[in-house]
Short mmCIF file of C-alpha atoms in Angstrom, two decimals:
data_model
loop_
_atom_site.label_atom_id
_atom_site.label_comp_id
_atom_site.label_asym_id
_atom_site.label_seq_id
_atom_site.Cartn_x
_atom_site.Cartn_y
_atom_site.Cartn_z
CA UNK A 1 7.58 19.04 18.78
CA UNK A 2 3.92 19.43 17.74
CA UNK A 3 1.39 18.81 14.94
CA UNK A 4 -1.93 18.12 13.77
CA UNK A 5 -2.77 15.99 10.81
CA UNK A 6 -5.17 13.57 8.60
CA UNK A 7 -3.89 9.96 9.15
CA UNK A 8 -4.85 6.55 8.64
CA UNK A 9 -3.89 3.70 11.37
CA UNK A 10 -1.09 1.35 10.01
CA UNK A 11 -0.90 -0.93 13.38
CA UNK A 12 -1.41 -0.84 16.89
CA UNK A 13 0.39 -2.91 19.40
CA UNK A 14 -0.22 -2.92 23.34
CA UNK A 15 2.45 -1.01 25.59
CA UNK A 16 2.43 -1.17 29.21
CA UNK A 17 -0.58 -1.71 31.18
CA UNK A 18 -3.20 0.16 28.85
CA UNK A 19 -1.31 2.17 26.38
CA UNK A 20 -0.51 1.25 22.62
CA UNK A 21 2.23 2.01 20.11
CA UNK A 22 0.48 3.11 17.07
CA UNK A 23 2.21 3.83 13.63
CA UNK A 24 0.53 6.41 11.38
CA UNK A 25 0.61 7.32 7.71
CA UNK A 26 -0.33 11.21 7.75
CA UNK A 27 -0.90 13.32 5.13
CA UNK A 28 2.09 15.73 5.53
CA UNK A 29 4.36 14.18 8.28
CA UNK A 30 4.92 10.74 6.82
CA UNK A 31 5.11 7.58 8.87
CA UNK A 32 4.98 8.38 12.31
CA UNK A 33 4.86 6.20 15.67
CA UNK A 34 3.14 7.54 18.58
CA UNK A 35 2.54 6.10 22.08
CA UNK A 36 -1.79 6.50 22.73
CA UNK A 37 -2.75 6.36 26.41
CA UNK A 38 -5.65 4.03 27.07
CA UNK A 39 -4.70 2.47 23.62
CA UNK A 40 -5.87 -0.96 24.52
CA UNK A 41 -9.19 0.15 25.79
CA UNK A 42 -12.45 -1.13 24.81
CA UNK A 43 -13.34 2.65 23.42
CA UNK A 44 -10.04 3.07 21.48
CA UNK A 45 -9.69 -0.55 20.01
CA UNK A 46 -12.06 0.12 17.46
CA UNK A 47 -10.63 3.44 16.34
CA UNK A 48 -7.03 1.79 16.09
CA UNK A 49 -7.71 -0.65 13.96
CA UNK A 50 -5.52 -0.96 10.55
CA UNK A 51 -6.99 1.34 8.14
CA UNK A 52 -9.03 3.72 10.27
CA UNK A 53 -8.91 7.25 9.45
CA UNK A 54 -8.20 9.39 12.20
CA UNK A 55 -7.23 13.34 13.21
CA UNK A 56 -3.97 12.57 14.90
CA UNK A 57 -2.38 15.34 17.25
CA UNK A 58 1.31 14.42 18.59
CA UNK A 59 3.35 16.30 20.91
CA UNK A 60 7.15 14.94 22.07
CA UNK A 61 9.49 17.28 24.24
CA UNK A 62 12.40 16.75 21.54
CA UNK A 63 12.45 15.74 18.15
CA UNK A 64 13.91 12.48 17.95
CA UNK A 65 11.83 10.73 20.86
CA UNK A 66 8.78 8.91 20.73
CA UNK A 67 5.89 11.36 21.51
CA UNK A 68 2.39 10.73 22.62
CA UNK A 69 -0.56 11.48 20.59
CA UNK A 70 -4.26 11.61 20.80
CA UNK A 71 -6.67 10.52 17.68
CA UNK A 72 -9.87 11.28 16.86
CA UNK A 73 -11.87 8.93 14.28
CA UNK A 74 -13.09 10.08 10.91
CA UNK A 75 -15.80 8.70 8.97
CA UNK A 76 -17.27 4.96 9.61
CA UNK A 77 -13.94 3.66 10.00
CA UNK A 78 -13.31 0.07 9.00
CA UNK A 79 -16.56 -1.39 10.87
CA UNK A 80 -18.27 -0.69 7.37
CA UNK A 81 -16.04 -3.53 5.90
CA UNK A 82 -16.70 -6.14 8.80
CA UNK A 83 -19.21 -8.27 6.36
CA UNK A 84 -16.49 -8.29 3.80
CA UNK A 85 -13.24 -10.53 4.82
CA UNK A 86 -11.77 -10.07 1.36
CA UNK A 87 -11.69 -6.42 1.64
CA UNK A 88 -10.85 -6.69 4.94
CA UNK A 89 -7.79 -8.58 3.87
CA UNK A 90 -6.81 -6.00 1.10
CA UNK A 91 -6.99 -3.19 3.75
CA UNK A 92 -4.60 -5.01 5.85
CA UNK A 93 -2.46 -6.05 3.22
CA UNK A 94 -2.11 -2.22 2.41
CA UNK A 95 -1.51 -1.43 5.81
CA UNK A 96 1.06 -3.70 6.45
CA UNK A 97 2.98 -2.83 3.03
CA UNK A 98 2.78 0.69 3.79
CA UNK A 99 4.31 0.34 7.31
CA UNK A 100 7.07 -2.07 6.19
CA UNK A 101 8.00 -0.22 3.09
CA UNK A 102 7.94 3.91 3.90
CA UNK A 103 10.68 5.42 6.00
CA UNK A 104 9.95 6.88 9.51
CA UNK A 105 9.10 10.52 9.88
CA UNK A 106 9.82 11.33 5.99
CA UNK A 107 6.88 13.07 4.34
CA UNK A 108 5.37 10.98 1.44
CA UNK A 109 1.90 12.70 0.52
CA UNK A 110 1.75 10.32 -2.39
CA UNK A 111 1.29 7.32 -0.08
CA UNK A 112 -1.32 8.68 1.89
CA UNK A 113 -3.15 9.83 -1.19
CA UNK A 114 -2.62 6.46 -2.82
CA UNK A 115 -3.96 4.82 0.47
CA UNK A 116 -6.72 7.39 0.62
CA UNK A 117 -7.86 5.96 -2.95
CA UNK A 118 -8.08 2.27 -2.21
CA UNK A 119 -9.80 2.99 1.18
CA UNK A 120 -12.66 4.73 -0.72
CA UNK A 121 -12.45 1.69 -3.25
CA UNK A 122 -13.09 -1.13 -0.74
CA UNK A 123 -16.89 -0.71 -0.90
CA UNK A 124 -16.57 -1.90 -4.59
CA UNK A 125 -15.92 -5.28 -4.83
CA UNK A 126 -15.54 -5.42 -8.85
CA UNK A 127 -12.73 -2.97 -8.95
CA UNK A 128 -10.89 -2.54 -5.66
CA UNK A 129 -8.31 -5.79 -6.37
CA UNK A 130 -7.15 -3.57 -9.18
CA UNK A 131 -6.97 -0.45 -7.49
CA UNK A 132 -4.77 -1.97 -4.71
CA UNK A 133 -2.33 -2.83 -7.60
CA UNK A 134 -2.32 0.61 -8.55
CA UNK A 135 -1.88 1.51 -4.75
CA UNK A 136 1.09 -0.35 -4.82
CA UNK A 137 2.60 0.80 -8.26
CA UNK A 138 1.73 4.43 -6.83
CA UNK A 139 3.81 3.36 -3.33
CA UNK A 140 6.84 2.24 -5.50
CA UNK A 141 6.66 5.91 -7.48
CA UNK A 142 6.64 7.52 -4.02
CA UNK A 143 9.77 5.85 -2.81
CA UNK A 144 11.60 6.43 -6.05
CA UNK A 145 11.27 3.44 -8.34
CA UNK A 146 8.08 3.84 -10.24
CA UNK A 147 7.54 1.80 -12.97
CA UNK A 148 8.11 3.57 -16.81
CA UNK A 149 4.86 2.38 -18.77
CA UNK A 150 4.89 5.28 -21.10
CA UNK A 151 6.71 3.47 -24.04
CA UNK A 152 8.56 0.26 -25.13
CA UNK A 153 12.01 0.55 -23.65
CA UNK A 154 13.45 -1.39 -26.69
CA UNK A 155 12.18 0.96 -29.82
CA UNK A 156 10.23 3.78 -28.19
CA UNK A 157 6.87 2.66 -29.43
CA UNK A 158 3.62 3.79 -27.67
CA UNK A 159 1.26 0.94 -28.97
CA UNK A 160 0.44 -2.72 -27.91
CA UNK A 161 2.72 -2.43 -24.67
CA UNK A 162 2.27 -6.13 -23.02
CA UNK A 163 5.35 -6.48 -21.15
CA UNK A 164 7.49 -5.05 -18.35
CA UNK A 165 11.16 -5.51 -18.02
CA UNK A 166 11.76 -7.14 -14.33
CA UNK A 167 15.31 -5.62 -14.19
CA UNK A 168 14.38 -1.81 -15.36
CA UNK A 169 10.37 -1.83 -14.74
CA UNK A 170 10.48 -0.33 -18.42
CA UNK A 171 7.24 -1.31 -20.48
CA UNK A 172 7.95 -3.61 -24.01
CA UNK A 173 6.07 -4.00 -26.91
CA UNK A 174 4.58 -6.93 -28.09
CA UNK A 175 7.06 -7.48 -31.17
CA UNK A 176 10.06 -6.13 -29.03
CA UNK A 177 9.19 -8.78 -26.42
CA UNK A 178 8.81 -11.85 -28.26
CA UNK A 179 12.14 -13.35 -28.30
CA UNK A 180 11.96 -13.03 -24.60
CA UNK A 181 8.55 -13.32 -23.41
CA UNK A 182 9.04 -16.10 -21.12
CA UNK A 183 11.73 -13.73 -19.32
CA UNK A 184 9.25 -10.55 -19.01
CA UNK A 185 6.74 -9.75 -16.60
CA UNK A 186 2.99 -9.49 -18.07
CA UNK A 187 1.51 -5.94 -18.17
CA UNK A 188 -2.07 -5.50 -17.66
CA UNK A 189 -3.95 -3.06 -19.62
CA UNK A 190 -5.85 -1.59 -16.53
CA UNK A 191 -2.33 -0.19 -15.35
CA UNK A 192 -1.87 1.79 -18.52
CA UNK A 193 -5.40 3.39 -18.33
CA UNK A 194 -8.50 3.90 -16.36
CA UNK A 195 -10.25 2.96 -19.42
CA UNK A 196 -7.77 0.03 -19.74
CA UNK A 197 -10.45 -2.79 -19.27
CA UNK A 198 -10.12 -5.30 -16.67
CA UNK A 199 -10.10 -9.00 -17.86
CA UNK A 200 -9.27 -12.67 -16.44
CA UNK A 201 -5.73 -13.01 -15.00
CA UNK A 202 -5.02 -9.23 -15.02
CA UNK A 203 -5.01 -8.91 -11.10
CA UNK A 204 -2.59 -11.51 -10.75
CA UNK A 205 -0.50 -10.09 -13.47
CA UNK A 206 -0.47 -6.97 -11.50
CA UNK A 207 0.22 -8.23 -8.03
CA UNK A 208 3.32 -10.23 -9.61
CA UNK A 209 4.34 -7.11 -11.22
CA UNK A 210 4.25 -4.72 -8.09
CA UNK A 211 5.04 -7.70 -5.80
CA UNK A 212 8.60 -8.20 -7.74
CA UNK A 213 9.65 -4.74 -7.83
CA UNK A 214 8.57 -4.39 -4.13
CA UNK A 215 10.79 -7.55 -3.32
CA UNK A 216 13.59 -6.24 -5.72
CA UNK A 217 13.91 -2.62 -4.80
CA UNK A 218 12.04 -2.36 -1.34
CA UNK A 219 12.42 -5.19 0.61
CA UNK A 220 15.05 -7.20 -0.68
CA UNK A 221 17.92 -4.40 0.34
CA UNK A 222 16.34 -4.34 3.79
CA UNK A 223 16.52 -8.54 3.67
CA UNK A 224 13.17 -8.74 4.52
CA UNK A 225 10.37 -10.70 2.57
CA UNK A 226 6.92 -9.38 1.38
CA UNK A 227 4.94 -8.74 4.66
CA UNK A 228 2.69 -12.13 5.28
CA UNK A 229 -0.55 -10.02 4.88
CA UNK A 230 0.57 -9.20 1.61
CA UNK A 231 0.90 -13.20 0.70
CA UNK A 232 -2.28 -13.90 2.48
CA UNK A 233 -4.04 -11.23 0.10
CA UNK A 234 -3.01 -13.06 -2.82
CA UNK A 235 -3.95 -16.32 -1.55
CA UNK A 236 -7.70 -15.20 -0.50
CA UNK A 237 -8.02 -13.14 -3.66
CA UNK A 238 -6.96 -16.70 -5.45
CA UNK A 239 -9.73 -18.71 -3.39
CA UNK A 240 -12.28 -16.15 -4.25
CA UNK A 241 -11.42 -16.35 -8.11
CA UNK A 242 -10.82 -12.94 -8.02
CA UNK A 243 -7.56 -12.74 -9.82
#
C-alpha cells in the first residue's frame, strides 16, 4: 500500500529510540497513523508540531499494518504563530478534536478543508475564534451530525432564527422558542451567514453549541469527554475576553 497526499499533522509521540508515531489528517486518505524514522530528531520536531502542513508519502507492506511515512514541510508551519499563544491554543484544540473524533483510514475531505480554512484564519485575531466554531460545525457535518440551521423546526419560518434544539440540532425561531428558551441553545448570527456579524458572547454561544453536539453525538458514544485542549481553549479565550 502506497500513497502521497497533502496533510496536516494532528499529533506526534516518541516511539523507540528516535522514531515517532504521527497522526496525519490527509486530503484524500482521511486520518492516518504512521511511523516516521527520526521523528524525534532536532530537524524533524518542528515539522511534526500539531497543525503543521506537510506532503506525506506513506508505505506499508499490507494495508492493515502500521506503515512508515516521510514528510516534507509546506509553508512556514506553526512557527509563524509562536508569538500568539492564543492562536496556538486554537490550533492545538482543533488538532486534538479532529484526532479524537475522526475514524481511522476513512476519507473525510470536508474535515481537511475545514482544518485548512481554520489554519489560514489563525493570523487574523479578530475572526479566527468564529472560524474555529465553524470548523467544529463542519466536522460535525462531515461525520453525519450536521446542524440544520436553514429554517425553524417548529414553524418552517426562515426568519429570526435565534435558538437551536439541543436534541435535534435544528434551528428554532424567536417566537416558537420563547416558551422553551431556557432549554434551548443560543444560535449566534455568524453561524447563519458570513455577513451575520460577530457580537459580544457570540463565540461562547458557538462553542457551547458545537461542544454540546460533539459531546452528544461524537464523544459520548465513545465514552470520552471533550479533549482537554478544547476545554483549555475555552478557558484561554475567556481569560483574554474573546468570548
